[in-house]
Amino acid sequence: MELDNRNVQLLQMISSSVQITSKELMEKHGLTRNQLDYSIKKINDFLKDNNYEPMIRSRKGYFVVDAKVVDDFSGVSNSESRLKATKSSFLDEEYRLLVILLLIFSSDYLSLYHFSDTLEVSKNTIVSDIKKLKEYLDKYLITIEYSRKKGYYFKGNEETIRGVILSITDKVMESIYNTVIFHKYLQISEQEIEEKRKLIRMIEAELQVHYTDNRIQTAPYFLILLTKRIQNGHLLDQAFGTMAKEVMDTKEYAAIVKVLAGRYELPKSYSEHLYLCLFILSLKITDLSNTFSLNTDALRSHISSFIELLEKNIVIQLSDKAQLIENLALHLAPAYYRIKYGLTSEYAITDFVKNQLDPLFFMVKSSIAPLEDFFEERIPSDEIYLITMFVGAYMQKEKPINESKTTVNAVVVCPNGIISSKLLENTLDNWFPMIHFIPAFSIREFYEQEQLLDVQLVFSTTPLTTELPVIVVGNDLSAMNKNLIVNEVIQLIYKIDSYKLQPDHTLAIVKKYIELPPEIEERIRKELLISYNSIFQIQDQEVLNNEVKLHLCDVITPESIILLKGEEDWNSVLQKTTQNLIERDIVEPRYLTSLQEQFPTVKPNILLGNTIVIPHTIPENGTKRLGMCFAKIDQGFASGTERFYYVVAISAVDKKQHIQPMMELLKIASDETMLQKLAAAISKEEILAIISAVKK
């Protein structure tokens, strides 16, 4: 990657004067804290791509820069610097492409000349950009066309086009260029924004709801772009059919129409004003107390059924289920309108996040039927990923609150809604056992409650104006940012500059005098890290990350398979499978007693795919380590009116390590072909081959 002119100057300035502070850089270049953070991220991406150590900041705002970076990049006008600025516009290519999309969305005529002149790049660059955009839009079945009469324009489903634009608007709002893009390139005035924001506030008051902070910020921009698109004649060809009556009969619809009509903001087209109302209804909210004709009690009931099925499938008991149900209801109430009426999700979930979530996502998707029954629609994958993220936040290792060891109280402030808040709060809660976190706040809630809060520390995804110490954590909790956050926390709580005590810093000193083989260096780093974390009570657990990448074939091995050929009953199978776990020192003998007390018969909550019985209990009942025992019963055994042929006794030690194996076991239980192969298997080797085949 390359750096734009601004970031070239920043890197050269920091490299030339390592004592320069964040505040000085912001003042010199007219940057906000978010803009500087974004630039530092871009610079660090550039450094890592070119095999340099990234920069980090101390609590006082100074930058800690590797000597090689100083040698190669210092000097604002150093002719020997390896750093060369790009000659393109100050906009990164990524955001230049987004501007092109938004211009096409909102303008009535655009030519190559318009793009080239507006963005200050060559026509060849614009041609190349549009080619890239066409490839990006392919997955949405949207194309960019050109004619002399129309200029550049979109061709595709209008509702899909608007969904893409909503996602792009969100993305632009997160960038350092948001003001420039909307005001300079799209000619949107601050007065227009304020008028739309006032409209949103009036709807809030009429409905007696609170929208999340980021929706209040982003929705006005999308509403202005939407108005321009309608004025340019791009109208929906969807009438929503008979489903529209359900919305039109609600008090929310009537309230929104009242506000829109009172301000002359109601589109003339029936489909357009219904779309606008649905968009507003789908905005994320912060409470359910005074909103929605939607039957929220029925929604909670279906959520409860979903959680019960999920717990069965992943062999865990989720903590604080009442709060989980309430928070999921809070998220799913506005999502109902997106799902029910096919509105494109407003969320963009990265491939990296999806890869991290995959095993849990599969289990959530396999348990989603109760929610789909409520919506009477298939739930899109991106919505299921959001639900997965939310469930994952409740699967964190629980940290018992020990007031005698709690050093400070803290609060998380996050404008992005309940899912982001909960994930961030749980991540930080796990990192810092010495901190007691009170429930998270939105920005508005924080300012309203600030004087009443008994906290000594605030973690926020955005800068705040407050007398309390604020650590701005952003939405990126990568390893690099974790080090920065940990250092700031340690300095605030223990009054120590911990950077010089960190393992990498210590290792750098040692390596000046001793050459270390890579494997020895890694072992020393791990031991130093353990010691460092122990001294400052820092945990090292990542959100939703299955730390030990075990597969089912790693847990079910030849010694954990038993073949039962004679007459059996449920109790004898339960004894034999659990005894296998006892003999392999996976569980204590009392584990069997707990299972016998809990499951005198085969109950629905230990049935996987209605074919495989999975007896298990909580770790406190005698679990020593993760393990399974797979039993195939040739003649089967009866329980009630059913007959079963497979039992997998399970010992789970936490809420994460066994998720991948359970996902693979559920795949077997749900696959008729694999079950037929299992029925035909007569040896341990054949069973192991089937189990290994399901591994990704």
XYZ file of C-alpha atoms in Angstrom:
696
model
C 0.000 0.000 0.000
C 0.987 3.664 -0.439
C 0.495 6.669 1.818
C -1.197 9.910 0.864
C 0.545 13.261 1.358
C -0.858 13.908 4.788
C 0.271 10.556 6.172
C 3.719 10.940 4.570
C 4.142 14.204 6.454
C 2.912 12.686 9.697
C 5.293 9.713 9.498
C 8.268 11.888 8.637
C 7.451 14.329 11.427
C 7.023 11.579 14.058
C 10.207 9.840 12.928
C 12.163 13.116 13.110
C 10.937 14.093 16.571
C 9.866 11.166 18.732
C 8.952 13.590 21.542
C 6.160 15.149 19.499
C 2.744 14.580 21.095
C -0.592 13.589 19.644
C -1.935 16.988 20.677
C 0.799 18.820 18.751
C 0.142 16.757 15.626
C -3.603 17.392 15.846
C -3.063 21.142 16.231
C -0.451 21.379 13.465
C -2.511 19.450 10.902
C -5.994 20.459 12.073
C -6.964 16.887 12.934
C -9.460 15.473 15.396
C -8.502 12.573 17.674
C -10.408 10.145 15.420
C -8.679 11.478 12.321
C -5.245 11.143 13.893
C -6.042 7.614 15.085
C -7.119 6.710 11.566
C -3.901 8.145 10.080
C -1.727 6.303 12.614
C -3.537 3.070 11.709
C -2.840 3.690 8.001
C 0.818 4.460 8.731
C 1.178 1.316 10.864
C -0.432 -0.766 8.102
C 2.159 0.678 5.720
C 5.006 -0.075 8.141
C 3.879 -3.673 8.703
C 3.469 -4.241 4.953
C 7.088 -3.167 4.548
C 8.417 -5.250 7.466
C 8.839 -2.425 9.989
C 7.712 -2.401 13.600
C 4.526 -0.332 14.112
C 4.495 2.836 16.198
C 2.762 2.900 19.562
C 1.814 5.797 21.829
C 2.518 6.311 25.495
C -0.102 7.605 27.904
C 1.388 11.107 27.674
C 0.829 11.130 23.935
C 4.444 10.553 22.853
C 5.198 8.097 20.065
C 7.472 5.098 20.567
C 9.184 4.469 17.222
C 11.523 1.648 16.215
C 15.088 2.784 15.433
C 14.906 1.398 11.891
C 11.820 3.527 11.205
C 13.708 6.620 12.439
C 16.718 5.768 10.257
C 14.690 5.249 7.090
C 11.897 7.798 7.320
C 12.996 10.787 9.413
C 13.258 14.252 7.895
C 10.363 16.144 6.358
C 12.472 17.101 3.329
C 15.035 14.320 3.563
C 15.843 13.479 -0.049
C 17.198 10.095 0.997
C 14.025 9.083 2.790
C 12.535 5.847 1.497
C 9.095 7.411 1.786
C 7.404 8.773 -1.319
C 3.996 10.398 -1.296
C 1.404 9.416 -3.863
C 0.614 12.078 -6.460
C -3.118 11.425 -6.403
C -5.768 13.384 -4.577
C -5.496 13.515 -0.788
C -8.354 10.987 -0.666
C -7.276 7.362 -0.315
C -8.374 5.284 -3.284
C -10.791 3.409 -1.022
C -12.709 6.585 -0.209
C -12.389 8.023 -3.700
C -14.304 4.960 -4.914
C -16.999 5.554 -2.311
C -17.339 9.193 -3.415
C -17.841 8.039 -7.013
C -20.604 5.665 -5.896
C -22.338 8.341 -3.815
C -22.090 10.867 -6.651
C -23.706 8.435 -9.086
C -26.368 7.720 -6.479
C -27.348 11.323 -5.881
C -26.666 13.219 -9.134
C -28.777 13.518 -12.277
C -25.864 13.618 -14.764
C -22.167 12.779 -14.426
C -19.427 12.395 -17.047
C -15.753 11.461 -16.821
C -14.984 15.163 -16.844
C -17.195 15.760 -13.784
C -15.426 13.011 -11.812
C -11.953 14.073 -12.931
C -12.543 17.739 -12.138
C -14.293 17.122 -8.809
C -11.806 14.565 -7.478
C -8.700 16.185 -9.031
C -7.442 12.998 -10.695
C -6.947 12.008 -14.320
C -9.687 10.560 -16.522
C -7.658 7.348 -16.778
C -7.783 7.046 -12.988
C -11.567 7.461 -13.053
C -11.911 4.827 -15.779
C -9.822 2.436 -13.653
C -11.899 3.297 -10.562
C -15.201 2.607 -12.312
C -13.892 -0.757 -13.520
C -13.089 -1.687 -9.901
C -16.507 -0.488 -8.759
C -18.239 -2.629 -11.374
C -16.440 -5.691 -9.976
C -17.444 -4.687 -6.438
C -21.112 -4.278 -7.446
C -21.298 -7.587 -9.329
C -22.235 -9.483 -6.168
C -25.290 -7.227 -5.755
C -26.343 -7.702 -9.420
C -25.871 -3.955 -9.898
C -24.005 -2.436 -12.853
C -22.728 1.059 -13.659
C -23.894 2.111 -17.116
C -23.133 5.171 -19.266
C -25.054 6.984 -21.966
C -24.660 10.440 -23.471
C -28.137 11.361 -22.314
C -27.934 10.048 -18.739
C -24.197 10.100 -18.039
C -23.139 7.461 -15.490
C -25.970 5.713 -13.642
C -26.810 2.523 -11.731
C -28.755 -0.309 -13.288
C -30.295 -2.897 -10.993
C -32.927 -3.404 -8.320
C -33.612 0.001 -6.779
C -34.071 -1.333 -3.255
C -30.773 -3.227 -3.457
C -29.035 -0.083 -4.724
C -30.337 1.822 -1.704
C -29.133 -0.910 0.638
C -25.621 -0.648 -0.815
C -25.706 3.133 -0.452
C -26.814 2.856 3.177
C -23.803 0.627 3.902
C -21.494 3.059 2.070
C -22.919 6.019 4.006
C -22.148 4.190 7.255
C -18.614 3.481 6.062
C -17.977 7.089 5.037
C -19.223 8.292 8.430
C -16.506 6.202 10.097
C -13.710 7.783 8.031
C -11.598 10.855 8.685
C -12.888 12.288 5.418
C -16.604 12.222 6.258
C -17.091 16.003 6.480
C -15.111 16.677 3.295
C -16.899 13.922 1.348
C -20.405 15.002 2.277
C -19.879 18.765 2.209
C -17.269 19.316 -0.520
C -17.958 16.507 -2.980
C -21.679 15.845 -2.446
C -22.601 19.484 -1.767
C -24.580 18.669 1.375
C -24.837 21.672 3.669
C -24.738 21.636 7.450
C -28.186 23.244 7.436
C -29.631 20.303 5.464
C -28.088 17.853 7.922
C -29.455 19.732 10.901
C -32.956 19.783 9.360
C -32.927 15.990 8.893
C -31.532 15.478 12.376
C -34.348 17.633 13.768
C -36.789 15.416 11.861
C -35.320 12.287 13.489
C -35.560 13.932 16.925
C -39.219 14.784 16.330
C -39.961 11.177 15.370
C -38.126 10.045 18.520
C -40.346 12.294 20.605
C -43.525 11.195 18.835
C -42.687 7.494 19.240
C -41.126 7.966 22.703
C -37.986 6.046 21.728
C -34.246 6.714 21.688
C -32.265 5.865 18.578
C -28.632 4.870 18.989
C -26.028 7.623 18.657
C -24.565 6.394 15.375
C -28.039 6.177 13.776
C -28.704 9.790 14.781
C -25.428 10.727 13.060
C -25.778 8.649 9.883
C -29.523 8.608 9.129
C -29.733 12.343 8.156
C -27.086 11.889 5.442
C -28.863 8.871 3.977
C -32.220 10.682 4.073
C -30.752 13.602 2.094
C -29.249 11.248 -0.503
C -32.552 9.375 -0.682
C -34.458 12.634 -1.303
C -32.071 13.527 -4.145
C -32.475 10.100 -5.713
C -36.263 10.365 -5.639
C -36.070 13.888 -7.114
C -33.934 12.491 -9.949
C -36.703 10.050 -10.818
C -35.272 6.804 -9.379
C -38.351 5.302 -7.738
C -39.094 1.905 -6.225
C -40.940 -0.523 -8.423
C -41.975 -2.555 -5.353
C -45.400 -1.958 -3.820
C -44.761 -4.262 -0.782
C -48.066 -6.001 -1.565
C -50.482 -7.108 1.151
C -47.669 -7.108 3.744
C -47.859 -3.312 3.792
C -51.170 -3.390 5.653
C -49.463 -4.877 8.735
C -47.220 -1.823 8.945
C -49.893 0.721 8.041
C -52.130 -0.503 10.864
C -49.525 0.245 13.548
C -49.371 3.312 15.758
C -45.695 3.734 14.779
C -46.579 4.126 11.106
C -49.249 6.694 11.935
C -46.837 8.630 14.176
C -44.070 8.720 11.551
C -46.468 9.783 8.777
C -47.809 12.536 11.065
C -44.306 13.985 11.558
C -43.290 13.611 7.904
C -46.511 15.155 6.601
C -46.302 17.995 9.126
C -42.879 18.940 7.773
C -43.797 18.319 4.138
C -41.283 15.447 4.023
C -43.711 12.696 2.960
C -43.002 11.425 -0.599
C -45.953 11.462 -2.987
C -45.340 7.897 -4.101
C -47.117 5.340 -1.910
C -44.184 2.894 -2.201
C -41.673 5.640 -1.379
C -43.353 6.852 1.769
C -43.820 3.248 2.930
C -40.109 2.592 2.258
C -39.166 5.715 4.207
C -41.315 4.680 7.168
C -39.846 1.169 7.133
C -36.328 2.620 7.070
C -37.094 4.718 10.162
C -38.739 1.755 11.912
C -35.614 -0.329 11.262
C -33.259 2.137 13.001
C -31.595 0.703 16.093
C -33.104 1.770 19.421
C -31.865 1.791 23.016
C -34.988 0.589 24.849
C -38.272 -1.263 24.282
C -40.361 0.393 26.953
C -42.520 2.636 24.758
C -42.237 1.335 21.245
C -43.675 -0.960 18.616
C -47.048 -2.532 18.109
C -44.916 -5.591 17.550
C -45.784 -8.301 20.080
C -42.578 -8.115 22.101
C -43.778 -10.750 24.587
C -44.149 -13.221 21.722
C -40.722 -12.157 20.429
C -39.164 -12.818 23.860
C -40.839 -16.242 23.967
C -39.364 -17.207 20.589
C -35.958 -15.886 21.650
C -36.172 -18.073 24.758
C -36.924 -21.123 22.572
C -33.987 -20.224 20.324
C -31.614 -19.997 23.305
C -32.884 -23.300 24.713
C -32.225 -25.034 21.385
C -28.815 -23.378 21.049
C -27.794 -24.456 24.557
C -28.695 -28.026 23.657
C -26.730 -27.929 20.415
C -23.560 -26.433 21.870
C -23.734 -28.185 25.264
C -23.497 -25.091 27.460
C -25.627 -23.034 29.793
C -25.522 -19.349 28.833
C -25.151 -16.939 31.732
C -27.585 -14.142 32.579
C -30.230 -15.469 30.181
C -32.920 -12.988 31.242
C -30.679 -10.083 30.240
C -29.627 -11.872 27.053
C -33.289 -12.331 26.043
C -34.060 -8.676 26.766
C -31.058 -7.404 24.803
C -31.744 -9.696 21.859
C -35.348 -8.443 21.840
C -34.004 -4.898 21.793
C -31.897 -5.719 18.722
C -34.473 -7.848 16.921
C -37.472 -5.510 17.260
C -36.232 -3.006 14.630
C -34.542 -5.847 12.734
C -38.030 -7.323 12.295
C -38.802 -4.708 9.653
C -35.552 -5.340 7.757
C -36.146 -9.101 7.763
C -39.896 -9.098 7.194
C -39.866 -6.616 4.314
C -36.545 -7.572 2.740
C -34.699 -4.343 3.522
C -30.944 -4.700 3.109
C -29.069 -4.994 6.407
C -27.349 -1.802 7.531
C -24.378 -3.783 8.839
C -21.169 -4.726 7.066
C -19.482 -7.766 8.588
C -15.900 -8.383 7.509
C -14.610 -11.715 6.251
C -12.148 -11.728 9.179
C -14.989 -11.510 11.705
C -16.947 -14.155 9.815
C -13.969 -16.540 9.885
C -13.624 -16.024 13.632
C -17.336 -16.689 14.133
C -17.785 -19.635 11.755
C -18.107 -22.528 14.254
C -20.487 -20.627 16.528
C -22.340 -19.209 13.498
C -23.093 -22.748 12.306
C -24.534 -23.654 15.704
C -26.625 -20.464 15.878
C -27.899 -21.018 12.328
C -28.808 -24.605 13.237
C -30.844 -23.266 16.188
C -32.491 -20.284 14.480
C -35.819 -21.969 13.595
C -37.816 -20.473 16.534
C -36.877 -16.950 15.426
C -37.713 -17.696 11.793
C -41.100 -18.950 12.975
C -41.681 -15.574 14.609
C -40.564 -13.551 11.565
C -42.257 -15.971 9.162
C -39.223 -15.380 6.955
C -35.771 -16.846 6.438
C -33.271 -14.792 8.426
C -30.396 -13.558 6.182
C -26.866 -14.710 6.980
C -25.611 -11.245 7.979
C -28.415 -10.957 10.535
C -27.470 -14.410 11.885
C -23.829 -13.266 12.159
C -25.021 -10.312 14.259
C -27.003 -12.635 16.521
C -23.904 -14.875 16.718
C -21.760 -11.922 17.802
C -24.310 -11.122 20.465
C -24.495 -14.688 21.787
C -20.691 -14.841 21.751
C -20.547 -11.839 24.051
C -22.477 -13.877 26.645
C -20.118 -16.836 26.253
C -17.108 -15.063 27.686
C -15.462 -16.675 30.654
C -17.293 -15.253 33.624
C -15.177 -13.099 35.937
C -16.422 -13.290 39.517
C -16.617 -9.867 41.079
C -14.283 -9.761 44.059
C -14.684 -6.324 45.578
C -11.506 -6.696 47.647
C -9.454 -7.102 44.446
C -11.353 -4.561 42.326
C -9.205 -1.441 42.014
C -11.497 0.901 40.086
C -14.981 1.162 38.616
C -15.273 1.847 34.891
C -17.905 2.334 32.202
C -17.956 1.667 28.449
C -19.461 4.373 26.233
C -20.389 3.194 22.752
C -22.660 4.834 20.139
C -23.112 1.719 18.002
C -25.925 -0.093 19.780
C -26.339 -2.992 22.147
C -24.299 -5.628 20.272
C -21.149 -3.514 19.919
C -21.488 -2.239 23.491
C -21.801 -5.727 24.962
C -18.912 -7.150 22.944
C -16.650 -4.257 23.894
C -17.647 -4.360 27.551
C -17.088 -8.122 27.827
C -13.747 -7.952 26.026
C -12.429 -5.263 28.356
C -13.988 -6.992 31.359
C -12.008 -10.121 30.551
C -8.776 -8.239 29.932
C -8.883 -6.360 33.237
C -9.890 -8.406 36.329
C -8.952 -5.462 38.541
C -11.729 -3.316 37.021
C -15.439 -3.548 37.818
C -17.512 -2.494 34.791
C -20.956 -1.021 35.276
C -23.440 -1.445 32.362
C -22.475 0.353 29.138
C -23.939 3.732 28.077
C -24.639 5.492 24.811
C -23.060 8.941 24.431
C -26.337 10.684 25.257
C -26.911 8.502 28.304
C -23.366 9.145 29.514
C -23.729 12.930 29.414
C -27.131 12.706 31.123
C -25.772 10.485 33.939
C -22.172 11.738 34.132
C -22.508 13.602 37.440
C -24.131 10.586 39.110
C -21.644 7.942 37.975
C -19.365 6.341 40.546
C -16.561 5.523 38.085
C -12.895 6.412 37.909
C -12.284 5.432 34.289
C -14.180 5.649 30.992
C -13.564 3.501 27.898
C -15.102 5.052 24.801
C -15.112 4.403 21.057
C -15.188 8.160 20.478
C -13.614 11.171 22.273
C -15.722 12.654 25.083
C -15.784 16.030 26.789
C -15.565 15.114 30.467
C -13.379 15.577 33.536
C -13.115 11.798 33.934
C -10.085 9.981 32.461
C -11.109 8.626 29.025
C -9.359 5.859 27.104
C -10.447 6.004 23.469
C -10.402 2.395 22.329
C -12.023 2.622 18.899
C -13.707 -0.406 17.351
C -10.436 -2.217 16.586
C -9.258 -4.376 19.502
C -6.311 -5.912 17.672
C -3.149 -7.033 19.437
C -1.450 -3.695 18.735
C -4.344 -1.679 20.143
C -4.618 -4.019 23.101
C -1.015 -3.162 24.045
C -1.818 0.556 23.874
C -4.975 0.142 25.951
C -3.256 -2.049 28.546
C -0.431 0.468 28.861
C -2.856 3.349 29.408
C -4.843 1.392 32.003
C -1.708 0.403 33.925
C -0.477 3.991 33.922
C -3.790 5.288 35.226
C -4.253 2.635 37.908
C -0.678 1.870 38.986
C 1.036 5.131 37.909
C 3.672 3.131 35.992
C 4.835 3.503 32.381
C 4.492 -0.170 31.580
C 5.830 0.047 28.034
C 9.413 -0.435 29.200
C 8.350 -3.558 31.103
C 6.591 -5.199 28.160
C 8.064 -8.494 26.866
C 8.978 -7.184 23.408
C 10.838 -4.218 24.871
C 12.769 -6.480 27.256
C 13.557 -8.899 24.440
C 14.813 -6.066 22.234
C 17.383 -5.182 24.926
C 18.482 -8.807 25.317
C 18.837 -9.281 21.536
C 21.280 -6.386 21.365
C 23.802 -8.560 23.180
C 22.682 -12.160 22.609
C 21.635 -13.895 19.403
C 18.557 -16.000 20.117
C 17.220 -18.848 17.962
C 13.598 -18.094 16.930
C 12.099 -20.940 18.977
C 13.997 -19.876 22.125
C 12.987 -16.256 21.582
C 9.326 -17.279 21.353
C 9.526 -19.327 24.557
C 11.125 -16.413 26.419
C 8.488 -14.031 25.062
C 5.684 -16.303 26.315
C 7.197 -16.627 29.789
C 7.766 -12.873 30.008
C 4.175 -12.291 28.893
C 2.824 -14.660 31.547
C 4.870 -12.865 34.185
C 3.833 -9.421 32.923
C 0.137 -10.324 32.849
C 0.360 -11.864 36.298
C 1.937 -8.756 37.845
C -0.727 -6.421 36.433
C -3.657 -8.893 36.540
C -4.139 -8.777 32.776
C -6.159 -11.543 31.103
C -5.413 -12.665 27.561
C -8.698 -13.982 26.172
C -10.031 -12.947 22.782
C -13.747 -12.444 22.008
C -15.406 -15.356 20.227
C -12.057 -16.937 19.382
C -11.929 -20.701 19.771
C -8.447 -20.600 21.301
C -7.669 -24.315 20.942
C -8.561 -25.272 17.378
C -9.801 -28.772 18.122
C -11.838 -30.861 15.701
C -14.138 -33.754 16.505
C -11.454 -36.221 15.374
C -9.091 -34.686 17.955
C -11.561 -35.430 20.753
C -12.964 -38.779 19.599
C -10.023 -41.154 19.232
C -9.802 -45.000 19.157
C -9.727 -45.238 22.962
C -12.860 -43.085 23.229
C -15.022 -45.312 21.005
C -16.948 -48.287 22.382
C -18.964 -50.779 20.321
C -21.883 -52.403 22.155
C -23.318 -55.493 20.452
C -25.559 -57.035 23.141
C -28.830 -56.004 24.772
C -28.562 -52.600 26.448
C -30.754 -50.154 28.298
C -30.295 -46.411 28.795
C -28.726 -46.679 32.243
C -26.181 -49.314 31.179
C -25.104 -47.231 28.137
C -24.818 -44.133 30.322
C -22.659 -46.053 32.809
C -20.362 -47.525 30.149
C -19.761 -44.263 28.279
C -19.158 -42.282 31.461
C -16.896 -45.024 32.851
C -14.780 -44.612 29.720
C -14.352 -40.926 30.598
C -13.540 -41.782 34.223
C -10.899 -44.361 33.272
C -9.229 -41.819 30.947
C -9.124 -39.269 33.805
C -11.432 -36.856 31.955
C -14.119 -36.724 34.663
C -14.441 -37.672 38.317
C -16.707 -40.605 39.385
C -19.335 -38.152 40.674
C -19.906 -37.037 37.060
C -21.822 -40.302 36.482
C -23.990 -39.697 39.545
C -24.911 -36.240 38.253
C -25.841 -37.624 34.842
C -27.970 -40.378 36.333
C -29.829 -37.877 38.524
C -30.389 -35.414 35.666
C -31.290 -37.924 32.970
C -33.184 -40.983 34.258
C -34.514 -41.143 30.694
C -33.413 -39.618 27.386
C -34.748 -36.063 27.455
C -35.178 -33.764 24.409
C -32.477 -31.385 25.633
C -29.767 -34.044 25.173
C -30.839 -35.111 21.686
C -28.771 -33.898 18.735
C -30.634 -34.011 15.448
C -33.061 -36.497 17.055
C -30.491 -39.262 16.466
C -27.461 -38.841 18.750
C -27.889 -38.725 22.536
C -25.387 -36.361 24.181
C -25.484 -36.683 28.000
C -23.523 -33.887 29.707
C -23.607 -31.731 32.799
C -21.959 -28.571 34.099
C -18.164 -28.592 34.740
C -18.719 -28.180 38.492
C -20.122 -31.724 38.643
C -16.747 -33.366 38.133
C -15.223 -32.266 34.823
C -11.422 -32.390 34.665
C -10.808 -31.719 30.966
C -12.484 -31.747 27.567
C -13.411 -35.206 26.378
C -16.010 -37.388 24.664
C -16.938 -41.069 24.527
C -18.703 -42.297 21.388
C -20.840 -45.427 21.750
C -22.490 -47.281 18.885
C -25.191 -49.717 20.084
C -25.869 -52.305 17.379
C -29.279 -53.333 18.666
C -30.103 -49.920 20.047
C -31.922 -49.217 23.307
C -35.381 -47.940 24.061
C -36.280 -44.796 25.969
C -39.959 -43.967 26.026
C -41.371 -44.694 22.588
C -38.068 -44.023 20.780
C -35.059 -46.212 20.002
C -31.504 -44.840 19.872
C -28.281 -46.257 18.454
C -25.640 -43.592 19.231
C -24.574 -41.978 22.504
C -21.790 -39.419 22.910
C -21.024 -38.651 26.565
C -19.462 -35.189 26.761
C -17.257 -33.427 29.279
C -16.929 -29.679 28.540
C -14.585 -27.470 30.545
C -15.689 -24.039 29.322
C -18.040 -22.345 26.878
C -15.772 -22.227 23.832
C -13.249 -25.049 23.474
C -15.758 -27.695 22.385
C -17.765 -25.592 19.912
C -15.907 -26.730 16.789
C -16.201 -30.456 17.709
C -19.895 -29.977 18.530
C -20.472 -28.245 15.204
C -18.994 -31.259 13.418
C -21.029 -33.689 15.529
C -24.203 -31.761 14.664
C -23.297 -31.994 10.973
C -23.136 -35.779 11.293
C -26.428 -35.902 13.214
C -28.115 -33.779 10.522
C -26.702 -35.556 7.454
C -28.665 -38.619 6.307
C -25.795 -39.889 4.133
C -23.319 -39.762 7.013
C -25.805 -41.464 9.338
C -26.203 -44.278 6.796
C -22.405 -44.688 6.674
C -22.318 -44.711 10.474
C -25.006 -47.411 10.578
C -22.956 -49.552 8.194
C -19.683 -49.100 10.124
C -18.558 -52.218 12.037
C -15.164 -51.117 13.358
C -13.596 -48.210 15.213
C -11.503 -47.415 12.146
C -14.605 -46.981 9.980
C -16.254 -44.746 12.581
C -13.099 -42.639 12.869
C -12.990 -42.260 9.076
C -16.542 -40.852 9.096
C -15.690 -38.488 11.967
C -12.506 -37.314 10.228
C -14.379 -36.697 6.960
C -16.498 -33.963 8.533
C -13.395 -31.917 9.439
C -13.185 -28.725 7.417
